GROMACS .gro file of C-alpha atoms in nm:
model
  280
    1MET     CA    1   3.138   4.486   1.005
    2GLN     CA    2   3.001   4.142   0.926
    3GLN     CA    3   2.915   4.109   1.293
    4LEU     CA    4   2.700   4.417   1.254
    5LYS     CA    5   2.519   4.263   0.959
    6ASP     CA    6   2.448   3.955   1.173
    7LEU     CA    7   2.221   4.185   1.375
    8ALA     CA    8   2.001   4.245   1.072
    9ARG     CA    9   1.751   3.964   1.107
   10PRO     CA   10   1.709   3.984   1.485
   11LEU     CA   11   1.649   4.358   1.449
   12LEU     CA   12   1.405   4.304   1.162
   13ASN     CA   13   1.211   4.049   1.365
   14LEU     CA   14   1.200   4.290   1.659
   15CYS     CA   15   1.077   4.572   1.437
   16ARG     CA   16   0.818   4.348   1.277
   17ASP     CA   17   0.677   4.274   1.622
   18ALA     CA   18   0.674   4.644   1.710
   19GLY     CA   19   0.523   4.723   1.371
   20ALA     CA   20   0.240   4.479   1.437
   21VAL     CA   21   0.167   4.658   1.763
   22ILE     CA   22   0.165   4.994   1.585
   23LYS     CA   23  -0.068   4.864   1.314
   24GLY     CA   24  -0.299   4.725   1.580
   25HIS     CA   25  -0.339   5.077   1.715
   26TYR     CA   26  -0.356   5.227   1.364
   27PHE     CA   27  -0.666   5.027   1.274
   28ALA     CA   28  -0.830   5.039   1.618
   29PRO     CA   29  -1.122   5.268   1.704
   30GLY     CA   30  -1.006   5.582   1.878
   31ALA     CA   31  -0.656   5.566   1.731
   32ASP     CA   32  -0.662   5.942   1.679
   33ARG     CA   33  -0.631   6.001   2.054
   34PHE     CA   34  -0.306   6.160   2.167
   35GLU     CA   35  -0.157   6.387   2.428
   36ALA     CA   36   0.085   6.672   2.365
   37LYS     CA   37   0.437   6.642   2.503
   38GLY     CA   38   0.631   6.936   2.640
   39ASP     CA   39   0.748   7.033   2.290
   40GLU     CA   40   0.388   7.015   2.162
   41THR     CA   41   0.455   6.704   1.955
   42PRO     CA   42   0.188   6.432   1.979
   43LEU     CA   43   0.229   6.117   2.186
   44THR     CA   44   0.007   5.814   2.126
   45ARG     CA   45  -0.035   5.474   2.285
   46ALA     CA   46   0.135   5.331   1.975
   47ASP     CA   47   0.452   5.533   2.050
   48LEU     CA   48   0.467   5.403   2.406
   49ASP     CA   49   0.389   5.038   2.331
   50SER     CA   50   0.643   5.030   2.048
   51HIS     CA   51   0.902   5.188   2.281
   52ASP     CA   52   0.846   4.925   2.550
   53LEU     CA   53   0.877   4.637   2.306
   54LEU     CA   54   1.185   4.772   2.128
   55VAL     CA   55   1.374   4.858   2.447
   56ALA     CA   56   1.312   4.512   2.595
   57GLY     CA   57   1.420   4.345   2.271
   58LEU     CA   58   1.738   4.551   2.233
   59GLU     CA   59   1.833   4.481   2.594
   60ARG     CA   60   1.808   4.108   2.522
   61LEU     CA   61   1.994   4.137   2.190
   62THR     CA   62   2.286   4.352   2.312
   63PRO     CA   63   2.310   4.340   2.691
   64GLY     CA   64   2.509   4.629   2.830
   65VAL     CA   65   2.454   4.866   2.537
   66PRO     CA   66   2.244   5.159   2.666
   67ILE     CA   67   1.934   5.269   2.480
   68LEU     CA   68   1.813   5.623   2.420
   69SER     CA   69   1.462   5.638   2.280
   70GLU     CA   70   1.243   5.936   2.207
   71GLU     CA   71   1.025   5.810   2.491
   72SER     CA   72   1.308   5.744   2.739
   73ALA     CA   73   1.282   5.887   3.089
   74GLU     CA   74   1.460   6.211   3.172
   75ARG     CA   75   1.710   6.037   3.403
   76GLU     CA   76   1.834   5.827   3.109
   77ARG     CA   77   1.882   6.138   2.901
   78ARG     CA   78   2.094   6.294   3.175
   79GLN     CA   79   2.331   5.994   3.175
   80ARG     CA   80   2.376   5.967   2.799
   81LEU     CA   81   2.682   6.191   2.750
   82ASP     CA   82   2.891   5.933   2.938
   83TRP     CA   83   2.802   5.663   2.683
   84THR     CA   84   3.054   5.583   2.408
   85GLN     CA   85   2.810   5.343   2.239
   86LEU     CA   86   2.431   5.344   2.240
   87TRP     CA   87   2.117   5.258   2.051
   88LEU     CA   88   1.924   5.563   1.928
   89VAL     CA   89   1.559   5.472   1.878
   90ASP     CA   90   1.248   5.644   1.751
   91PRO     CA   91   0.972   5.390   1.817
   92LEU     CA   92   0.730   5.573   1.585
   93ASP     CA   93   0.878   5.836   1.358
   94GLY     CA   94   0.595   6.026   1.195
   95THR     CA   95   0.332   6.032   1.469
   96LYS     CA   96   0.154   6.314   1.284
   97GLU     CA   97   0.138   6.092   0.975
   98PHE     CA   98   0.010   5.808   1.192
   99LEU     CA   99  -0.268   6.033   1.323
  100ALA     CA  100  -0.346   6.163   0.973
  101ARG     CA  101  -0.371   5.804   0.842
  102THR     CA  102  -0.120   5.854   0.559
  103GLY     CA  103   0.069   5.533   0.642
  104GLU     CA  104   0.397   5.725   0.608
  105PHE     CA  105   0.572   5.643   0.934
  106THR     CA  106   0.872   5.435   1.034
  107ILE     CA  107   1.057   5.274   1.322
  108ASN     CA  108   1.414   5.409   1.342
  109ILE     CA  109   1.697   5.223   1.513
  110ALA     CA  110   2.063   5.325   1.498
  111LEU     CA  111   2.370   5.186   1.671
  112VAL     CA  112   2.600   5.480   1.748
  113SER     CA  113   2.966   5.434   1.840
  114SER     CA  114   3.208   5.720   1.908
  115HIS     CA  115   2.941   5.967   1.794
  116ARG     CA  116   2.891   5.812   1.448
  117PRO     CA  117   2.610   5.579   1.335
  118GLU     CA  118   2.761   5.243   1.241
  119LEU     CA  119   2.432   5.068   1.170
  120GLY     CA  120   2.087   5.203   1.088
  121LEU     CA  121   1.752   5.032   1.032
  122LEU     CA  122   1.437   5.204   0.911
  123TYR     CA  123   1.134   4.976   0.927
  124LEU     CA  124   0.807   5.051   0.748
  125PRO     CA  125   0.525   4.887   0.945
  126MET     CA  126   0.259   4.930   0.676
  127GLU     CA  127   0.476   4.759   0.414
  128GLU     CA  128   0.651   4.511   0.643
  129CYS     CA  129   0.991   4.592   0.497
  130GLY     CA  130   1.313   4.727   0.640
  131PHE     CA  131   1.600   4.937   0.504
  132LEU     CA  132   1.936   4.857   0.666
  133GLY     CA  133   2.261   5.044   0.617
  134ILE     CA  134   2.612   4.984   0.748
  135PRO     CA  135   2.857   5.255   0.639
  136GLY     CA  136   3.154   5.100   0.464
  137LEU     CA  137   2.974   4.772   0.404
  138GLY     CA  138   2.650   4.837   0.217
  139ALA     CA  139   2.276   4.892   0.232
  140TRP     CA  140   1.986   4.654   0.174
  141CYS     CA  141   1.610   4.643   0.155
  142TYR     CA  142   1.457   4.346   0.336
  143ARG     CA  143   1.109   4.211   0.267
  144VAL     CA  144   0.945   3.924   0.449
  145SER     CA  145   0.834   3.614   0.259
  146ASP     CA  146   0.735   3.256   0.336
  147ALA     CA  147   1.106   3.173   0.324
  148GLY     CA  148   1.198   3.448   0.571
  149TRP     CA  149   1.361   3.783   0.511
  150GLN     CA  150   1.475   3.837   0.150
  151SER     CA  151   1.718   4.118   0.074
  152GLU     CA  152   1.831   4.323  -0.222
  153SER     CA  153   2.125   4.563  -0.232
  154LEU     CA  154   2.068   4.936  -0.249
  155GLN     CA  155   2.272   5.207  -0.419
  156THR     CA  156   2.220   5.580  -0.436
  157SER     CA  157   2.201   5.726  -0.785
  158ALA     CA  158   2.439   5.962  -0.962
  159LEU     CA  159   2.338   6.312  -1.064
  160ILE     CA  160   2.291   6.308  -1.441
  161GLU     CA  161   2.312   6.622  -1.652
  162GLY     CA  162   1.986   6.694  -1.828
  163ARG     CA  163   1.773   6.498  -1.581
  164PRO     CA  164   1.556   6.683  -1.328
  165LEU     CA  165   1.711   6.695  -0.982
  166ARG     CA  166   1.482   6.498  -0.751
  167LEU     CA  167   1.433   6.691  -0.427
  168LEU     CA  168   1.296   6.494  -0.134
  169ALA     CA  169   1.086   6.687   0.116
  170SER     CA  170   0.792   6.671   0.350
  171ARG     CA  171   0.462   6.818   0.242
  172ARG     CA  172   0.443   6.964   0.595
  173HIS     CA  173   0.770   7.158   0.571
  174ARG     CA  174   0.800   7.486   0.387
  175GLY     CA  175   0.963   7.817   0.461
  176SER     CA  176   1.191   8.083   0.322
  177ARG     CA  177   1.512   7.880   0.359
  178LEU     CA  178   1.375   7.587   0.161
  179SER     CA  179   1.238   7.824  -0.102
  180ALA     CA  180   1.576   7.997  -0.130
  181ARG     CA  181   1.753   7.663  -0.169
  182ILE     CA  182   1.509   7.555  -0.442
  183ASP     CA  183   1.571   7.884  -0.625
  184TRP     CA  184   1.949   7.829  -0.600
  185LEU     CA  185   1.921   7.478  -0.739
  186GLN     CA  186   1.704   7.591  -1.027
  187ARG     CA  187   1.964   7.854  -1.119
  188HIS     CA  188   2.261   7.618  -1.092
  189TRP     CA  189   2.106   7.293  -1.213
  190GLY     CA  190   1.779   7.354  -1.392
  191GLU     CA  191   1.461   7.152  -1.365
  192LEU     CA  192   1.361   7.014  -1.026
  193GLN     CA  193   1.117   6.741  -0.936
  194ARG     CA  194   0.984   6.761  -0.580
  195ILE     CA  195   0.889   6.431  -0.414
  196ASN     CA  196   0.695   6.461  -0.087
  197SER     CA  197   0.684   6.193   0.182
  198GLY     CA  198   0.655   6.174   0.559
  199SER     CA  199   0.889   6.077   0.843
  200ALA     CA  200   1.223   5.913   0.759
  201LEU     CA  201   1.095   5.766   0.432
  202LYS     CA  202   1.303   6.022   0.244
  203PHE     CA  203   1.621   5.843   0.355
  204CYS     CA  204   1.480   5.515   0.222
  205GLN     CA  205   1.395   5.676  -0.110
  206MET     CA  206   1.744   5.818  -0.143
  207ALA     CA  207   1.912   5.488  -0.057
  208ALA     CA  208   1.694   5.315  -0.318
  209GLY     CA  209   1.807   5.558  -0.589
  210GLU     CA  210   1.480   5.751  -0.599
  211GLY     CA  211   1.604   6.094  -0.488
  212ASP     CA  212   1.907   6.320  -0.518
  213PHE     CA  213   1.882   6.584  -0.244
  214TYR     CA  214   1.706   6.606   0.091
  215PRO     CA  215   1.750   6.937   0.276
  216ARG     CA  216   1.626   6.957   0.633
  217TYR     CA  217   1.578   7.296   0.799
  218SER     CA  218   1.286   7.226   1.033
  219PRO     CA  219   1.354   7.096   1.388
  220CYS     CA  220   1.409   6.725   1.440
  221SER     CA  221   1.598   6.512   1.692
  222GLU     CA  222   1.898   6.285   1.670
  223TRP     CA  223   1.683   5.969   1.676
  224ASP     CA  224   1.505   6.102   1.365
  225VAL     CA  225   1.829   6.118   1.167
  226ALA     CA  226   2.094   5.870   1.285
  227ALA     CA  227   1.947   5.556   1.126
  228GLY     CA  228   1.885   5.742   0.801
  229GLN     CA  229   2.244   5.865   0.794
  230ALA     CA  230   2.379   5.511   0.833
  231LEU     CA  231   2.143   5.392   0.558
  232VAL     CA  232   2.235   5.665   0.310
  233GLU     CA  233   2.608   5.633   0.383
  234GLY     CA  234   2.587   5.255   0.341
  235ALA     CA  235   2.422   5.306   0.002
  236GLY     CA  236   2.694   5.546  -0.115
  237GLY     CA  237   2.554   5.887  -0.019
  238ALA     CA  238   2.620   6.131   0.265
  239VAL     CA  239   2.433   6.323   0.533
  240LEU     CA  240   2.620   6.645   0.608
  241GLY     CA  241   2.571   6.944   0.831
  242LEU     CA  242   2.568   7.284   0.667
  243ASP     CA  243   2.942   7.296   0.742
  244GLY     CA  244   2.993   7.008   0.498
  245GLN     CA  245   3.087   6.759   0.772
  246PRO     CA  246   2.905   6.432   0.857
  247LEU     CA  247   2.665   6.465   1.146
  248GLN     CA  248   2.771   6.334   1.487
  249TYR     CA  249   2.555   6.215   1.773
  250ASN     CA  250   2.537   6.222   2.153
  251ARG     CA  251   2.805   6.481   2.203
  252ARG     CA  252   2.600   6.795   2.267
  253LYS     CA  253   2.369   6.898   2.548
  254SER     CA  254   2.083   6.931   2.303
  255LEU     CA  255   1.931   6.626   2.134
  256LEU     CA  256   1.809   6.838   1.846
  257SER     CA  257   1.980   6.759   1.517
  258PRO     CA  258   2.158   7.037   1.329
  259ASP     CA  259   2.016   7.131   0.990
  260PHE     CA  260   2.153   6.899   0.725
  261TYR     CA  261   2.171   6.800   0.360
  262ALA     CA  262   2.138   6.436   0.252
  263LEU     CA  263   2.313   6.382  -0.081
  264ALA     CA  264   2.286   6.081  -0.309
  265ASP     CA  265   2.597   6.176  -0.508
  266PRO     CA  266   2.814   6.367  -0.260
  267GLY     CA  267   3.113   6.392  -0.493
  268HIS     CA  268   2.929   6.591  -0.758
  269ALA     CA  269   3.062   6.942  -0.823
  270LEU     CA  270   2.715   7.093  -0.766
  271TRP     CA  271   2.740   7.023  -0.395
  272GLN     CA  272   3.088   7.172  -0.368
  273ARG     CA  273   2.948   7.491  -0.520
  274LEU     CA  274   2.665   7.480  -0.268
  275PHE     CA  275   2.896   7.451   0.033
  276ASP     CA  276   3.130   7.716  -0.108
  277GLN     CA  277   2.830   7.948  -0.134
  278LEU     CA  278   2.733   7.872   0.228
  279ASP     CA  279   3.087   7.955   0.344
  280ALA     CA  280   3.097   8.285   0.156
   0.00000   0.00000   0.00000
């Protein structure tokens, strides 16, 4: 596992370079130009330039480990099920936030082995900081300084009776399933505090102890989730499918992620009641 942590600074430097490219587009005239992909999601020049830089850097850093990015060619996607280890990359997670100028977007990089994320890095270009998680070893927030990258350990927080349950969500995502889950939590816990943020920032907030529950019902892809799962698990939490099992990657024909719950305090009895209710 220590060998995995040795990848931290090279990955952070790579993401900082990609983040600088993204910010260059963010502040440039005409940065709101995009084209729609086949699934109607937007694609910008920032997505493509970040992809090119990250793929080249990962190939230099770990020769022989294949890379699957959101912007990878179709032929690479067809080969992926034969890979036992791979990098899962979203070169710009939160393109809609990028276009809306909220600043709430990330670079997501996960190293997946035997279908589980063993390292995840979420980099925030606008803040020049990175959140790194290695399940079984720990999680850290890295910020750049004159002396280089400085880190502090992260830990998810425990659910505390009498304190509002902090629900992490996107302001863009609503729907009957989320409303029903909020109603259930209010009946079984009490007061809720909803915290809205874009892209994968919700995983960072949970790892930093700033949220308790992140339910995801709207469509997203494996590269949106894998790095966040490694981060939350490294910090002491869990990211579970609605069957109560940790998510797995690159083992299905579809690259869409199943619906999931991210939990800061997975051992709390509240969540057992929730999964029991789902099984009923």
